[in-house]
Coordinates of C-alpha atoms and ligand atoms in Angstrom, one line a residue:
M25 CA 35.6 -1.3 25.6
R26 CA 34.3 -0.9 22.1
S27 CA 31.9 2.2 21.2
V28 CA 28.2 1.6 20.3
D29 CA 29.1 2.9 16.9
V30 CA 31.6 0.7 16.1
H31 CA 29.7 -2.4 17.5
R32 CA 26.5 -1.2 15.6
S33 CA 28.7 -1.0 12.4
A34 CA 30.0 -4.5 12.8
A35 CA 26.3 -5.7 13.4
L36 CA 25.4 -4.0 10.0
A37 CA 28.2 -5.7 8.5
L38 CA 26.9 -9.1 9.1
G39 CA 24.0 -8.9 6.5
A40 CA 22.9 -7.6 3.1
P41 CA 19.6 -7.2 1.8
L42 CA 18.3 -10.7 1.0
P43 CA 18.2 -12.1 -2.6
P44 CA 14.8 -11.0 -4.1
V45 CA 11.9 -13.3 -4.8
I46 CA 8.8 -13.0 -6.8
V47 CA 5.8 -13.2 -4.6
P48 CA 1.9 -12.9 -5.2
L49 CA 0.8 -9.2 -4.7
L50 CA -0.7 -10.0 -1.0
E51 CA 2.5 -11.7 0.2
S52 CA 4.3 -8.6 -0.6
V53 CA 2.8 -6.6 2.3
G54 CA 5.4 -5.5 4.7
C55 CA 8.2 -6.5 2.2
V56 CA 10.6 -4.0 0.6
L57 CA 10.4 -3.8 -3.1
A58 CA 13.3 -5.0 -5.1
E59 CA 11.9 -3.5 -8.6
E60 CA 10.9 -0.2 -9.8
V61 CA 7.6 -0.8 -10.7
T62 CA 6.5 1.0 -13.9
A63 CA 2.8 1.4 -15.5
A64 CA 2.1 -0.8 -18.1
W65 CA -0.9 1.4 -19.0
P66 CA -2.2 4.8 -17.9
L67 CA -4.5 5.2 -14.9
P68 CA -7.4 5.9 -15.6
S69 CA -6.9 3.6 -18.6
F70 CA -9.9 5.3 -20.4
D71 CA -11.9 8.5 -20.0
N72 CA -14.8 7.6 -17.7
T73 CA -17.6 9.6 -15.4
S74 CA -16.8 10.2 -11.8
M75 CA -20.7 10.7 -11.2
D76 CA -23.9 8.9 -11.9
G77 CA -25.6 11.0 -14.7
Y78 CA -26.0 11.8 -18.3
A79 CA -22.8 12.2 -20.7
V80 CA -23.7 15.2 -22.9
R81 CA -22.1 17.9 -25.2
A82 CA -21.8 20.7 -22.7
G83 CA -22.5 23.3 -25.4
D84 CA -26.2 21.6 -25.6
L85 CA -26.9 22.9 -22.0
A86 CA -25.0 26.5 -22.3
G87 CA -28.5 28.2 -21.7
A88 CA -29.9 25.9 -19.2
S89 CA -31.4 27.4 -16.2
E90 CA -34.5 27.0 -13.7
S91 CA -36.7 29.1 -15.9
T92 CA -35.4 27.6 -19.1
P93 CA -34.5 24.1 -18.7
V94 CA -32.9 22.0 -21.5
T95 CA -34.5 18.8 -22.7
L96 CA -32.2 15.9 -24.4
R97 CA -32.9 12.9 -26.0
V98 CA -31.4 9.7 -23.8
I99 CA -30.2 7.4 -26.6
D100 CA -28.1 4.7 -24.6
D101 CA -27.7 3.7 -21.0
V102 CA -24.0 2.7 -19.8
A103 CA -23.2 0.9 -16.5
A104 CA -19.6 0.5 -15.3
G105 CA -17.9 -2.3 -17.0
H106 CA -19.9 -1.9 -20.0
L107 CA -19.5 0.0 -23.4
P108 CA -21.5 2.5 -24.7
S109 CA -22.9 1.5 -28.2
R110 CA -23.5 5.0 -29.5
A111 CA -22.2 8.4 -29.8
V112 CA -23.7 11.6 -28.4
E113 CA -25.1 13.5 -31.2
P114 CA -26.3 17.3 -30.6
G115 CA -29.7 17.4 -28.6
C116 CA -28.8 13.8 -27.1
A117 CA -27.5 12.6 -24.0
V118 CA -26.2 9.0 -22.6
R119 CA -27.3 7.5 -19.2
I120 CA -24.0 6.9 -17.5
M121 CA -22.9 5.2 -14.1
T122 CA -19.8 6.1 -12.1
G123 CA -16.7 4.4 -13.7
A124 CA -18.5 3.8 -17.1
R125 CA -16.7 4.7 -20.1
M126 CA -17.5 8.0 -21.7
P127 CA -19.2 7.7 -25.1
Q128 CA -17.9 9.6 -28.2
G129 CA -19.0 12.8 -28.8
A130 CA -19.6 13.7 -25.1
D131 CA -17.4 16.2 -23.4
A132 CA -19.0 16.7 -19.9
V133 CA -21.4 14.9 -17.3
V134 CA -24.5 16.1 -15.8
P135 CA -25.1 14.6 -12.3
V136 CA -28.4 13.0 -11.9
E137 CA -29.3 15.4 -9.2
W138 CA -29.4 18.2 -11.3
T139 CA -32.1 16.5 -13.6
D140 CA -35.4 14.9 -13.5
A141 CA -33.7 11.5 -13.8
G142 CA -35.4 10.8 -17.3
T143 CA -34.9 7.7 -18.8
D144 CA -36.3 8.5 -22.4
V145 CA -35.8 12.2 -22.3
V146 CA -33.9 14.0 -19.4
S147 CA -34.4 17.9 -18.6
S148 CA -31.6 19.7 -16.6
A149 CA -31.8 23.1 -15.2
R150 CA -28.2 23.5 -15.2
G151 CA -25.3 22.9 -17.7
P152 CA -22.0 21.5 -16.7
E153 CA -18.7 23.1 -17.7
L154 CA -16.6 21.5 -20.6
G155 CA -15.1 18.4 -19.0
A156 CA -16.7 18.5 -15.9
H157 CA -17.1 15.1 -14.0
V158 CA -15.0 13.3 -16.5
R159 CA -11.8 11.6 -15.2
L160 CA -9.3 11.5 -18.1
R161 CA -7.0 8.6 -19.5
G162 CA -3.6 8.9 -17.8
E163 CA -4.4 11.8 -15.5
D164 CA -3.3 9.8 -12.5
V165 CA -0.4 7.8 -13.9
R166 CA 0.8 7.8 -17.5
E167 CA 1.9 4.7 -19.4
G168 CA 5.6 4.0 -18.6
D169 CA 5.9 6.1 -15.3
A170 CA 7.5 4.9 -12.4
L171 CA 4.7 4.0 -10.0
I172 CA 6.8 3.1 -7.0
P173 CA 10.8 3.1 -6.5
A174 CA 12.7 0.2 -5.4
G175 CA 13.3 0.2 -1.6
T176 CA 9.8 1.2 -0.7
V177 CA 7.9 -1.0 2.1
V178 CA 5.0 -2.2 0.5
T179 CA 1.8 -1.3 2.6
S180 CA -1.9 -1.0 1.7
R181 CA -1.5 2.2 -0.4
Q182 CA 1.1 0.7 -2.5
I183 CA -0.8 -2.5 -3.0
A184 CA -3.7 -0.4 -4.2
L185 CA -1.3 1.1 -7.0
L186 CA 0.1 -2.1 -7.9
A187 CA -3.3 -4.0 -8.2
A188 CA -4.6 -1.0 -10.3
A189 CA -1.6 -1.3 -12.3
G190 CA -2.3 -5.0 -13.1
R191 CA 0.4 -6.5 -11.1
G192 CA -0.5 -9.7 -9.6
E193 CA 3.0 -10.6 -8.8
V194 CA 5.9 -8.3 -7.6
S195 CA 9.7 -8.7 -6.7
V196 CA 10.5 -8.1 -3.2
H197 CA 13.1 -8.7 -0.6
P198 CA 11.9 -11.6 1.5
R199 CA 11.3 -10.8 5.2
P200 CA 14.3 -12.4 7.2
R201 CA 13.5 -15.6 9.4
V202 CA 14.9 -14.7 12.7
A203 CA 15.5 -17.5 15.4
V204 CA 15.0 -16.2 18.9
L205 CA 16.8 -18.5 21.1
S206 CA 16.7 -17.8 25.2
T207 CA 19.2 -19.7 27.3
G208 CA 18.8 -20.4 31.3
D209 CA 18.1 -23.2 33.6
E210 CA 15.8 -20.7 35.5
L211 CA 13.3 -19.9 32.7
V212 CA 9.7 -21.2 32.6
E213 CA 6.7 -20.7 30.1
P214 CA 4.8 -17.7 30.9
G215 CA 1.9 -18.8 32.5
Q216 CA 3.1 -21.6 34.3
P217 CA 3.7 -21.8 37.8
L218 CA 6.9 -20.7 39.0
D219 CA 8.9 -23.0 41.4
E220 CA 11.2 -21.0 44.0
G221 CA 14.0 -19.2 42.2
R222 CA 12.7 -19.5 38.7
I223 CA 11.4 -16.8 36.4
A224 CA 9.2 -16.6 33.2
D225 CA 10.9 -16.5 29.8
S226 CA 10.1 -12.9 29.1
N227 CA 12.8 -12.1 26.9
S228 CA 12.0 -14.7 24.0
F229 CA 8.5 -13.4 24.2
M230 CA 9.8 -9.6 24.1
L231 CA 12.2 -10.5 21.4
M232 CA 9.6 -12.4 19.2
A233 CA 7.4 -9.5 19.4
A234 CA 10.1 -7.0 18.5
V235 CA 11.3 -8.9 15.4
L236 CA 7.9 -8.9 14.2
E237 CA 7.8 -5.2 14.6
A238 CA 10.9 -4.8 13.0
G239 CA 9.5 -6.7 9.9
G240 CA 11.2 -9.9 10.4
V241 CA 9.5 -13.4 10.8
P242 CA 10.3 -14.7 14.2
H243 CA 10.5 -18.2 15.5
R244 CA 11.1 -19.1 19.0
A245 CA 13.8 -21.6 19.5
G246 CA 14.0 -21.8 23.4
P247 CA 14.6 -21.8 26.1
V248 CA 17.7 -23.8 26.1
P249 CA 19.0 -24.9 29.6
D250 CA 22.6 -23.7 30.4
D251 CA 24.0 -26.9 28.9
E252 CA 26.8 -26.8 26.1
D253 CA 25.6 -29.8 24.2
A254 CA 21.9 -28.7 24.2
L255 CA 23.0 -25.1 23.2
R256 CA 25.5 -26.6 20.2
I257 CA 22.5 -28.7 19.1
A258 CA 20.0 -25.8 19.2
L259 CA 22.4 -23.3 17.1
E260 CA 23.0 -26.0 14.4
R261 CA 19.2 -26.7 14.0
E262 CA 18.4 -22.8 14.0
A263 CA 21.3 -22.0 11.5
A264 CA 19.5 -24.3 9.0
R265 CA 16.4 -22.7 9.1
S266 CA 17.1 -18.9 9.6
D267 CA 18.6 -15.6 8.2
L268 CA 19.7 -14.5 11.6
I269 CA 19.6 -16.0 15.2
I270 CA 19.3 -13.8 18.2
S271 CA 20.2 -15.4 21.8
T272 CA 19.7 -14.1 25.1
G273 CA 21.7 -14.6 28.2
G274 CA 25.0 -16.5 28.9
V275 CA 27.4 -13.9 27.8
S276 CA 28.6 -12.4 30.8
M277 CA 31.3 -13.4 33.1
G278 CA 29.4 -16.1 35.2
A279 CA 30.2 -19.7 35.6
Y280 CA 27.3 -21.0 33.4
D281 CA 27.5 -18.5 30.7
T282 CA 27.0 -21.4 27.9
V283 CA 26.6 -19.0 25.0
K284 CA 30.0 -17.6 25.5
A285 CA 31.7 -20.7 26.4
V286 CA 30.3 -22.5 23.1
L287 CA 30.5 -19.8 20.8
S288 CA 33.9 -18.8 21.9
Q289 CA 35.3 -22.2 20.9
T290 CA 34.0 -21.7 17.1
G291 CA 36.2 -18.6 16.8
S292 CA 33.6 -17.1 14.4
V293 CA 31.7 -15.0 17.1
D294 CA 33.5 -11.9 18.9
F295 CA 32.5 -11.4 22.7
V296 CA 33.1 -7.9 23.7
K297 CA 32.3 -5.1 26.2
V298 CA 30.3 -2.2 24.5
A299 CA 30.4 1.1 26.3
M300 CA 26.8 1.2 27.0
Q301 CA 24.3 1.2 29.7
P302 CA 22.3 -1.1 29.6
G303 CA 23.8 -3.9 27.6
M304 CA 27.4 -3.9 28.2
P305 CA 28.4 -7.7 27.4
Q306 CA 27.6 -8.6 23.6
G307 CA 28.7 -10.9 21.0
L308 CA 28.4 -11.0 17.3
G309 CA 29.3 -13.2 14.6
R310 CA 28.4 -16.5 12.6
V311 CA 27.0 -19.7 13.2
G312 CA 28.3 -21.4 9.9
S313 CA 27.2 -18.7 7.5
V314 CA 24.2 -17.4 9.5
P315 CA 24.6 -14.1 11.3
I316 CA 24.3 -14.3 15.1
I317 CA 24.0 -11.5 17.7
T318 CA 24.2 -12.7 21.3
L319 CA 22.3 -10.4 23.6
P320 CA 22.6 -10.1 27.4
G321 CA 20.1 -11.9 29.5
N322 CA 19.0 -8.9 31.7
P323 CA 15.8 -8.1 30.0
V324 CA 16.2 -4.2 29.7
S325 CA 19.7 -4.6 28.4
A326 CA 18.4 -7.3 25.7
Y327 CA 15.7 -4.8 24.5
V328 CA 17.9 -1.8 24.2
S329 CA 20.6 -4.2 22.6
F330 CA 18.1 -5.2 20.2
E331 CA 17.1 -1.7 19.4
I332 CA 20.5 -0.5 18.8
F333 CA 22.0 -3.6 17.3
V334 CA 19.2 -6.2 16.0
R335 CA 16.7 -3.8 14.5
P336 CA 18.9 -2.0 12.1
L337 CA 20.4 -5.5 10.9
I338 CA 16.9 -6.9 10.5
R339 CA 15.9 -3.8 8.4
R340 CA 19.0 -4.1 6.5
L341 CA 18.3 -7.8 5.5
R342 CA 14.7 -6.5 4.3
G343 CA 16.4 -4.1 2.0
C344 CA 14.9 -0.9 3.8
A345 CA 16.4 2.2 2.5
W346 CA 16.8 3.3 6.0
V347 CA 17.4 1.3 9.0
D348 CA 17.2 3.6 12.0
R349 CA 14.2 5.2 13.9
A350 CA 13.1 8.6 13.8
R351 CA 15.1 10.6 16.0
V352 CA 13.0 13.5 18.0
D353 CA 14.5 16.6 19.4
A354 CA 13.5 17.1 23.1
V355 CA 14.1 18.8 26.3
C356 CA 14.8 17.1 29.7
G357 CA 12.0 17.5 32.1
R358 CA 13.8 16.1 35.2
A359 CA 17.5 16.0 36.1
F360 CA 19.3 12.6 35.9
T361 CA 22.8 11.5 35.9
S362 CA 24.5 9.2 33.5
P363 CA 27.6 7.0 33.9
A364 CA 30.9 8.4 32.7
G365 CA 32.5 6.5 29.7
K366 CA 29.3 4.9 28.5
T367 CA 26.3 5.7 26.4
Q368 CA 23.5 5.6 28.2
F369 CA 20.2 4.7 26.9
A370 CA 17.6 6.4 29.2
R371 CA 14.0 4.9 29.4
V372 CA 12.0 8.2 29.2
T373 CA 8.1 9.1 28.9
I374 CA 7.4 12.1 26.8
E375 CA 5.1 14.9 26.9
A376 CA 4.3 17.9 24.5
D377 CA 3.8 21.5 25.6
D378 CA 4.9 24.9 24.2
R379 CA 8.5 24.1 24.9
G380 CA 8.0 21.2 22.5
V381 CA 8.8 17.7 23.5
I382 CA 9.7 17.1 27.0
A383 CA 11.3 13.9 28.2
F384 CA 11.2 12.7 31.9
P385 CA 13.3 9.9 32.8
E386 CA 11.2 6.9 34.2
G387 CA 12.4 6.4 37.8
A388 CA 14.6 3.2 38.3
Q389 CA 16.8 2.7 35.2
G390 CA 18.2 -1.0 36.4
S391 CA 18.3 -3.3 33.5
H392 CA 15.9 -5.8 35.3
I393 CA 13.2 -2.9 35.5
L394 CA 10.5 -4.2 32.9
G395 CA 7.7 -1.8 34.6
G396 CA 9.8 1.3 33.4
L397 CA 10.7 -0.4 30.0
A398 CA 7.0 -0.7 29.3
R399 CA 6.0 2.5 30.4
A400 CA 8.8 4.3 28.5
H401 CA 8.0 6.0 25.0
A402 CA 11.4 6.5 24.0
L403 CA 15.1 6.0 24.9
A404 CA 17.2 9.3 25.5
V405 CA 20.5 8.9 24.2
I406 CA 23.2 10.2 26.6
P407 CA 26.8 10.4 25.3
P408 CA 29.9 8.6 27.0
E409 CA 31.1 12.2 27.8
V410 CA 27.9 13.5 29.5
T411 CA 27.4 12.6 33.3
R412 CA 24.7 14.7 34.1
V413 CA 21.5 15.9 32.3
D414 CA 19.9 19.2 33.8
E415 CA 16.2 20.0 33.3
G416 CA 16.0 21.9 30.4
D417 CA 18.9 20.3 28.6
P418 CA 18.2 19.4 24.8
R419 CA 18.5 15.6 24.0
G420 CA 17.9 13.5 21.0
L421 CA 15.3 10.6 21.7
I422 CA 14.9 7.3 19.8
D423 CA 11.2 7.2 19.3
L424 CA 10.0 3.7 20.3
S425 CA 6.4 4.1 18.8
P426 CA 5.5 1.1 16.1
D427 CA 6.3 2.2 12.6
D428 CA 6.3 0.3 9.2
Ligands
AMP530 P1 22.8 -14.2 32.1 O1 23.4 -13.1 31.0 O2 22.3 -15.4 31.4 O3 23.5 -14.3 33.3 O4 21.4 -13.3 32.6 C1 21.4 -12.2 33.2 C2 19.9 -12.0 34.1 O5 18.8 -12.2 32.9 C3 19.6 -13.1 34.9 O6 18.9 -12.6 35.9 C4 18.9 -14.1 34.2 O7 17.7 -14.7 35.0 C5 17.9 -12.7 33.3 N1 17.6 -13.5 32.1 C6 18.1 -14.4 31.5 N2 17.3 -14.8 30.4 C7 16.2 -14.5 30.5 C8 14.9 -14.5 29.9 N3 14.8 -15.2 28.9 N4 13.7 -14.0 30.4 C9 14.0 -13.2 31.5 N5 15.1 -12.8 32.1 C10 16.3 -13.7 31.6
MG531 MG1 21.8 -17.2 32.5

């Protein structure tokens, strides 16, 4: 049997970051930057006011107080997006709105709230410090500064900086197109009535969502019946339009395990047993040049296998700097057993108290128990040599909360 780590490395080795493309700014959301973006100009790019008020020479107002207000002559009026037409001479002020360029000669801004808001002359009972309420050119970003390193996932915050720095387009690794192909004669569309012996195709919906959550672009390519010709046709079609194919079902030892039957003939997919629970039967390789990971059919096995093998590969194709989920240190809240010789990925709920994070195993751990999977917050990773976890034992958890 193959270890989880060996199979995971084999899965990661199937792909590399997809070649960069240049996209309009908004299309880069959720993609990974393929370039280091540098500032073409400083931010702010000119000295401007952070308050509505009056641009003044601070020295003119040095003695201003309630009993001795200072009156200045208002010589100009500047709104954001417009330029001052006059320099501020001693005894003068320029009425100015937030974001407008500072006029020559002024070295501070008096907020309108401190004044009588006059338009010909203005009186202030308070003087600003030198430089008060002035946003200086380059105080945020200097020209030529590295704004965002390559490898960063673009979110709203990076978009703001890119837009401010004047980038209308940016070079990113595209999000991988992932075909989700479920197999099985028993599968029915969710929402349709179930004949005796049939079940809803929950896996392909789960995996579509999981691909989206992992930052891929999924398309649903099933369900395909347990028929070798139908599967061959589906695989060929998906290989032509995908960066990665994931299938579920048909990889164990049964008589109608078509995925294994069809892909074993091509010789480019290895079917192996991985020492894990759930998720022992696994396969990976290529259809033509396109990577494929064949997941087991049992829903919890399919989910855990996706987490451990597929999600890291999707993140690698995306060009992410790191491919793993955050690990959380926890202690076990209730004893449970684990199979010898296999890594167990136990579904756990978590609570926090003064001991830190406490993990409670979800009751039944069978590979068909979808209720427990939906309730779980995390997977507790129990190594092959551990057969019993006691209350209070420290455990590393894979946190399943959504991230970037
Ligand atoms: P298989 O590996 O094809 O033998 O499937 C193992 C188990 O998973 C069987 O109980 C299947 O009915 C179930 N299963 C397979 N594919 C799906 C699917 N797409 N959605 C839900 N359950 C499935
Ligand atoms: Mg099947």
